[in-house]
Amino acid sequence: MSERPIRVLVVDDDQGARALHCRFVDGVPGFTVAGAAGTGRDALAQSTAGIDLVLLDMRLPDISGIEVLHRLRTFGDAGPDVLVISSSQDQTTVRQALAARVAGYLVKPFTEAALRERLERYREERQARTDAGRERPLAQSDIDRLLATGGIRTVSASSSGPRALPKGLAVPTLERVLTALDPGTGRSVVEVAEACEMSRATAHRYLTHLAETGAIVVSHRYGKRGRPEVLYRLAPG
């Protein structure tokens, strides 16, 4: 059964911007627009209706985006996450927003690709928080090795130190990518992306990092025509 899509509330006082941002959100797999609001009070009223993420403008006609943020934080763990979308770039507004532990701060105007990248990163971080609270399931390759040897060779994403991870990469997500790989059979970025339920671009970022650290081996599969397919497998040893 597929997971429930992330429900998004788009808040912006400009009707055209709201419509545009709603269209952007609906174009990202795994996300759905659950509502739209043009005022801070309307945003607060809708935020209690099962909203996971609020795209919040800072300049609203009734109460400020900062005030909306502060009131949302009174909901505690039941409150939604917030991604700021605003043309405000003054230090006071930005600092206050970041102090409220927002999921990001995207300066308007932005492209559809920029919002997509930020939403995909948010989805990874959200999944990482969920994964941190439960045991990692065994992949088929883990089970096969357990049956054959009585033990599982574990490659830890933190073996090179979590501090070494580039910005935007998360250790739990890196563990998911490693779980999708096998030391004997090479897998393409498409196969890894599908196994981990992430975008190809995201899978490629993690695979590139793992290859640079020596945790995985890169090879090529040559077909009759076209460019060779890049394959990834766990490094031996």
mmCIF file of C-alpha atoms in Angstrom:
data_model
loop_
_atom_site.group_PDB
_atom_site.id
_atom_site.type_symbol
_atom_site.label_atom_id
_atom_site.label_comp_id
_atom_site.label_asym_id
_atom_site.label_seq_id
_atom_site.Cartn_x
_atom_site.Cartn_y
_atom_site.Cartn_z
ATOM 1 C CA MET A 1 0.000 0.000 0.000
ATOM 2 C CA SER A 2 1.402 3.403 -0.992
ATOM 3 C CA GLU A 3 1.981 6.001 1.694
ATOM 4 C CA ARG A 4 -0.423 8.889 2.138
ATOM 5 C CA PRO A 5 0.692 11.977 0.211
ATOM 6 C CA ILE A 6 2.040 14.923 2.174
ATOM 7 C CA ARG A 7 -0.806 17.442 2.579
ATOM 8 C CA VAL A 8 0.229 21.016 1.849
ATOM 9 C CA LEU A 9 -1.434 24.335 2.699
ATOM 10 C CA VAL A 10 -0.356 27.203 0.417
ATOM 11 C CA VAL A 11 -0.537 30.631 2.083
ATOM 12 C CA ASP A 12 -0.033 33.809 0.039
ATOM 13 C CA ASP A 13 -1.960 37.064 -0.117
ATOM 14 C CA ASP A 14 -1.576 37.244 -3.911
ATOM 15 C CA GLN A 15 -4.199 35.157 -5.694
ATOM 16 C CA GLY A 16 -2.026 34.610 -8.762
ATOM 17 C CA ALA A 17 0.940 33.482 -6.666
ATOM 18 C CA ARG A 18 -1.294 31.091 -4.690
ATOM 19 C CA ALA A 19 -2.569 29.478 -7.870
ATOM 20 C CA LEU A 20 0.941 29.186 -9.306
ATOM 21 C CA HIS A 21 2.414 27.676 -6.155
ATOM 22 C CA CYS A 22 -0.506 25.235 -5.869
ATOM 23 C CA ARG A 23 0.220 24.081 -9.404
ATOM 24 C CA PHE A 24 3.918 23.682 -8.553
ATOM 25 C CA VAL A 25 3.108 21.573 -5.472
ATOM 26 C CA ASP A 26 0.651 19.333 -7.318
ATOM 27 C CA GLY A 27 3.392 18.612 -9.851
ATOM 28 C CA VAL A 28 5.656 17.001 -7.232
ATOM 29 C CA PRO A 29 4.998 13.275 -6.644
ATOM 30 C CA GLY A 30 4.055 12.490 -3.056
ATOM 31 C CA PHE A 31 2.564 15.925 -2.357
ATOM 32 C CA THR A 32 -0.985 17.205 -2.643
ATOM 33 C CA VAL A 33 -2.523 20.643 -2.110
ATOM 34 C CA ALA A 34 -4.989 20.324 0.763
ATOM 35 C CA GLY A 35 -5.876 24.006 0.945
ATOM 36 C CA ALA A 36 -4.987 27.597 0.121
ATOM 37 C CA ALA A 37 -5.261 30.752 2.216
ATOM 38 C CA GLY A 38 -4.826 34.455 1.580
ATOM 39 C CA THR A 39 -4.688 35.641 5.196
ATOM 40 C CA GLY A 40 -2.914 34.597 8.349
ATOM 41 C CA ARG A 41 -6.116 33.874 10.251
ATOM 42 C CA ASP A 42 -7.429 31.667 7.460
ATOM 43 C CA ALA A 43 -4.091 29.856 7.416
ATOM 44 C CA LEU A 44 -4.305 29.156 11.159
ATOM 45 C CA ALA A 45 -7.885 27.908 10.838
ATOM 46 C CA GLN A 46 -6.983 25.485 8.036
ATOM 47 C CA SER A 47 -3.771 24.288 9.698
ATOM 48 C CA THR A 48 -5.734 22.190 12.158
ATOM 49 C CA ALA A 49 -7.290 20.085 9.372
ATOM 50 C CA GLY A 50 -4.600 17.439 8.952
ATOM 51 C CA ILE A 51 -2.050 19.668 7.232
ATOM 52 C CA ASP A 52 1.510 18.302 7.129
ATOM 53 C CA LEU A 53 3.343 21.270 5.583
ATOM 54 C CA VAL A 54 2.505 24.962 5.260
ATOM 55 C CA LEU A 55 4.036 27.055 2.474
ATOM 56 C CA LEU A 56 3.934 30.363 4.308
ATOM 57 C CA ASP A 57 4.345 33.868 2.932
ATOM 58 C CA MET A 58 5.655 36.419 5.430
ATOM 59 C CA ARG A 59 3.679 39.410 4.117
ATOM 60 C CA LEU A 60 0.007 38.882 4.879
ATOM 61 C CA PRO A 61 -2.771 41.491 5.068
ATOM 62 C CA ASP A 62 -3.990 40.800 8.626
ATOM 63 C CA ILE A 63 -1.256 39.288 10.806
ATOM 64 C CA SER A 64 2.362 38.766 9.854
ATOM 65 C CA GLY A 65 3.823 35.460 8.757
ATOM 66 C CA ILE A 66 6.041 35.538 11.851
ATOM 67 C CA GLU A 67 2.964 35.752 14.066
ATOM 68 C CA VAL A 68 1.406 32.842 12.185
ATOM 69 C CA LEU A 69 4.602 30.875 12.762
ATOM 70 C CA HIS A 70 4.568 31.576 16.491
ATOM 71 C CA ARG A 71 0.923 30.526 16.809
ATOM 72 C CA LEU A 72 1.531 27.320 14.840
ATOM 73 C CA ARG A 73 4.311 26.425 17.260
ATOM 74 C CA THR A 74 1.782 26.466 20.114
ATOM 75 C CA PHE A 75 0.234 23.353 18.511
ATOM 76 C CA GLY A 76 3.331 21.408 19.604
ATOM 77 C CA ASP A 77 4.060 18.115 17.851
ATOM 78 C CA ALA A 78 0.550 18.145 16.395
ATOM 79 C CA GLY A 79 1.346 21.274 14.396
ATOM 80 C CA PRO A 80 2.449 21.253 10.753
ATOM 81 C CA ASP A 81 5.934 21.894 9.440
ATOM 82 C CA VAL A 82 6.498 25.232 7.725
ATOM 83 C CA LEU A 83 8.403 26.152 4.580
ATOM 84 C CA VAL A 84 8.673 29.923 4.224
ATOM 85 C CA ILE A 85 8.074 31.333 0.732
ATOM 86 C CA SER A 86 8.626 35.084 0.829
ATOM 87 C CA SER A 87 10.182 38.074 -0.893
ATOM 88 C CA SER A 88 11.299 39.338 2.531
ATOM 89 C CA GLN A 89 15.070 39.166 2.802
ATOM 90 C CA ASP A 90 15.735 41.501 5.733
ATOM 91 C CA GLN A 91 17.799 40.018 8.554
ATOM 92 C CA THR A 92 15.110 40.468 11.192
ATOM 93 C CA THR A 93 12.447 38.507 9.320
ATOM 94 C CA VAL A 94 14.832 35.771 8.206
ATOM 95 C CA ARG A 95 16.326 35.338 11.695
ATOM 96 C CA GLN A 96 12.899 35.195 13.348
ATOM 97 C CA ALA A 97 11.688 32.615 10.836
ATOM 98 C CA LEU A 98 14.763 30.415 11.244
ATOM 99 C CA ALA A 99 14.485 30.673 15.033
ATOM 100 C CA ALA A 100 11.005 29.143 14.708
ATOM 101 C CA ARG A 101 12.610 25.978 13.237
ATOM 102 C CA VAL A 102 11.177 26.226 9.732
ATOM 103 C CA ALA A 103 11.869 23.515 7.162
ATOM 104 C CA GLY A 104 13.370 26.062 4.787
ATOM 105 C CA TYR A 105 13.261 29.644 3.520
ATOM 106 C CA LEU A 106 12.664 30.075 -0.213
ATOM 107 C CA VAL A 107 12.949 33.611 -1.599
ATOM 108 C CA LYS A 108 10.336 34.701 -4.145
ATOM 109 C CA PRO A 109 10.186 34.663 -7.042
ATOM 110 C CA PHE A 110 11.411 31.089 -7.446
ATOM 111 C CA THR A 111 11.172 28.499 -10.187
ATOM 112 C CA GLU A 112 9.150 25.311 -10.170
ATOM 113 C CA ALA A 113 12.417 23.349 -10.133
ATOM 114 C CA ALA A 114 13.622 25.224 -7.021
ATOM 115 C CA LEU A 115 10.421 24.422 -5.121
ATOM 116 C CA ARG A 116 10.488 20.814 -6.297
ATOM 117 C CA GLU A 117 14.069 20.376 -5.016
ATOM 118 C CA ARG A 118 13.151 21.883 -1.637
ATOM 119 C CA LEU A 119 10.030 19.711 -1.297
ATOM 120 C CA GLU A 120 11.924 16.545 -2.209
ATOM 121 C CA ARG A 121 14.555 17.393 0.408
ATOM 122 C CA TYR A 122 11.808 17.992 2.969
ATOM 123 C CA ARG A 123 10.280 14.600 2.154
ATOM 124 C CA GLU A 124 13.670 12.935 2.754
ATOM 125 C CA GLU A 125 14.119 14.731 6.075
ATOM 126 C CA ARG A 126 10.574 13.817 7.099
ATOM 127 C CA GLN A 127 11.204 10.163 6.215
ATOM 128 C CA ALA A 128 14.515 10.265 8.097
ATOM 129 C CA ARG A 129 12.697 11.388 11.251
ATOM 130 C CA THR A 130 10.260 8.512 10.848
ATOM 131 C CA ASP A 131 13.012 5.970 10.167
ATOM 132 C CA ALA A 132 14.952 7.103 13.225
ATOM 133 C CA GLY A 133 12.167 5.772 15.417
ATOM 134 C CA ARG A 134 11.966 2.280 13.988
ATOM 135 C CA GLU A 135 14.257 -0.619 13.180
ATOM 136 C CA ARG A 136 15.610 -0.852 9.634
ATOM 137 C CA PRO A 137 13.917 -3.701 7.716
ATOM 138 C CA LEU A 138 16.127 -6.309 6.058
ATOM 139 C CA ALA A 139 16.463 -6.186 2.289
ATOM 140 C CA GLN A 140 16.292 -9.378 0.224
ATOM 141 C CA SER A 141 20.084 -9.321 -0.176
ATOM 142 C CA ASP A 142 20.458 -9.116 3.633
ATOM 143 C CA ILE A 143 18.182 -12.114 4.104
ATOM 144 C CA ASP A 144 20.035 -14.131 1.446
ATOM 145 C CA ARG A 145 23.402 -13.440 3.112
ATOM 146 C CA LEU A 146 21.943 -14.314 6.524
ATOM 147 C CA LEU A 147 20.753 -17.684 5.203
ATOM 148 C CA ALA A 148 24.093 -18.403 3.540
ATOM 149 C CA THR A 149 26.519 -17.256 6.220
ATOM 150 C CA GLY A 150 24.561 -16.831 9.435
ATOM 151 C CA GLY A 151 25.501 -13.151 9.547
ATOM 152 C CA ILE A 152 24.817 -9.901 7.762
ATOM 153 C CA ARG A 153 27.622 -7.734 6.435
ATOM 154 C CA THR A 154 26.669 -4.246 7.501
ATOM 155 C CA VAL A 155 27.920 -1.133 5.774
ATOM 156 C CA SER A 156 27.197 1.842 7.971
ATOM 157 C CA ALA A 157 26.413 5.236 6.499
ATOM 158 C CA SER A 158 28.188 6.761 9.472
ATOM 159 C CA SER A 159 31.372 4.729 8.988
ATOM 160 C CA SER A 160 33.050 7.730 7.408
ATOM 161 C CA GLY A 161 31.506 9.982 10.065
ATOM 162 C CA PRO A 162 28.119 11.711 9.736
ATOM 163 C CA ARG A 163 29.832 15.076 9.915
ATOM 164 C CA ALA A 164 31.404 14.316 6.551
ATOM 165 C CA LEU A 165 28.040 14.190 4.797
ATOM 166 C CA PRO A 166 27.503 17.019 2.326
ATOM 167 C CA LYS A 167 24.737 19.489 3.076
ATOM 168 C CA GLY A 168 21.338 18.068 2.181
ATOM 169 C CA LEU A 169 22.245 14.402 2.787
ATOM 170 C CA ALA A 170 20.842 12.533 5.793
ATOM 171 C CA VAL A 171 22.314 9.440 7.451
ATOM 172 C CA PRO A 172 19.007 7.478 7.626
ATOM 173 C CA THR A 173 18.402 8.100 3.918
ATOM 174 C CA LEU A 174 21.963 7.044 3.150
ATOM 175 C CA GLU A 175 21.284 3.805 5.037
ATOM 176 C CA ARG A 176 18.216 3.215 2.846
ATOM 177 C CA VAL A 177 20.332 3.615 -0.297
ATOM 178 C CA LEU A 178 22.939 1.194 1.054
ATOM 179 C CA THR A 179 20.217 -1.321 1.854
ATOM 180 C CA ALA A 180 19.082 -1.234 -1.786
ATOM 181 C CA LEU A 181 22.582 -2.207 -2.990
ATOM 182 C CA ASP A 182 24.284 -5.602 -3.197
ATOM 183 C CA PRO A 183 27.986 -6.567 -3.394
ATOM 184 C CA GLY A 184 27.376 -9.046 -6.203
ATOM 185 C CA THR A 185 24.813 -7.404 -8.465
ATOM 186 C CA GLY A 186 25.145 -3.909 -9.851
ATOM 187 C CA ARG A 187 22.049 -1.713 -9.786
ATOM 188 C CA SER A 188 21.251 1.369 -11.826
ATOM 189 C CA VAL A 189 20.238 4.716 -10.369
ATOM 190 C CA VAL A 190 16.689 4.053 -11.596
ATOM 191 C CA GLU A 191 16.534 0.747 -9.716
ATOM 192 C CA VAL A 192 17.906 2.319 -6.539
ATOM 193 C CA ALA A 193 15.478 5.246 -6.790
ATOM 194 C CA GLU A 194 12.518 2.885 -7.166
ATOM 195 C CA ALA A 195 13.657 0.658 -4.301
ATOM 196 C CA CYS A 196 14.063 3.652 -1.978
ATOM 197 C CA GLU A 197 10.961 5.492 -3.245
ATOM 198 C CA MET A 198 12.872 8.668 -4.066
ATOM 199 C CA SER A 199 13.607 10.710 -7.173
ATOM 200 C CA ARG A 200 16.399 9.728 -9.544
ATOM 201 C CA ALA A 201 18.175 13.012 -8.825
ATOM 202 C CA THR A 202 18.129 12.321 -5.084
ATOM 203 C CA ALA A 203 19.336 8.739 -5.543
ATOM 204 C CA HIS A 204 22.137 9.972 -7.795
ATOM 205 C CA ARG A 205 23.322 12.470 -5.137
ATOM 206 C CA TYR A 206 23.600 9.723 -2.520
ATOM 207 C CA LEU A 207 25.227 7.239 -4.908
ATOM 208 C CA THR A 208 27.777 9.847 -5.986
ATOM 209 C CA HIS A 209 28.701 10.510 -2.364
ATOM 210 C CA LEU A 210 29.018 6.793 -1.591
ATOM 211 C CA ALA A 211 31.222 6.276 -4.649
ATOM 212 C CA GLU A 212 33.466 9.178 -3.616
ATOM 213 C CA THR A 213 33.909 7.676 -0.129
ATOM 214 C CA GLY A 214 34.680 4.202 -1.514
ATOM 215 C CA ALA A 215 31.614 2.527 0.040
ATOM 216 C CA ILE A 216 30.355 1.432 -3.363
ATOM 217 C CA VAL A 217 31.895 0.439 -6.683
ATOM 218 C CA VAL A 218 30.859 1.970 -10.001
ATOM 219 C CA SER A 219 30.831 -0.089 -13.204
ATOM 220 C CA HIS A 220 29.284 0.181 -16.657
ATOM 221 C CA ARG A 221 27.003 -2.023 -18.702
ATOM 222 C CA TYR A 222 27.386 -1.570 -22.438
ATOM 223 C CA GLY A 223 24.435 -2.117 -24.727
ATOM 224 C CA LYS A 224 24.196 -2.277 -28.483
ATOM 225 C CA ARG A 225 23.619 1.424 -28.843
ATOM 226 C CA GLY A 226 23.552 4.571 -26.800
ATOM 227 C CA ARG A 227 25.513 5.536 -23.718
ATOM 228 C CA PRO A 228 26.603 2.784 -21.278
ATOM 229 C CA GLU A 229 24.443 2.318 -18.194
ATOM 230 C CA VAL A 230 26.133 3.138 -14.908
ATOM 231 C CA LEU A 231 25.791 0.434 -12.239
ATOM 232 C CA TYR A 232 26.458 0.616 -8.507
ATOM 233 C CA ARG A 233 27.245 -2.184 -6.045
ATOM 234 C CA LEU A 234 28.595 -2.429 -2.508
ATOM 235 C CA ALA A 235 32.377 -2.443 -2.266
ATOM 236 C CA PRO A 236 33.813 -5.849 -1.226
ATOM 237 C CA GLY A 237 35.499 -6.368 2.130
#
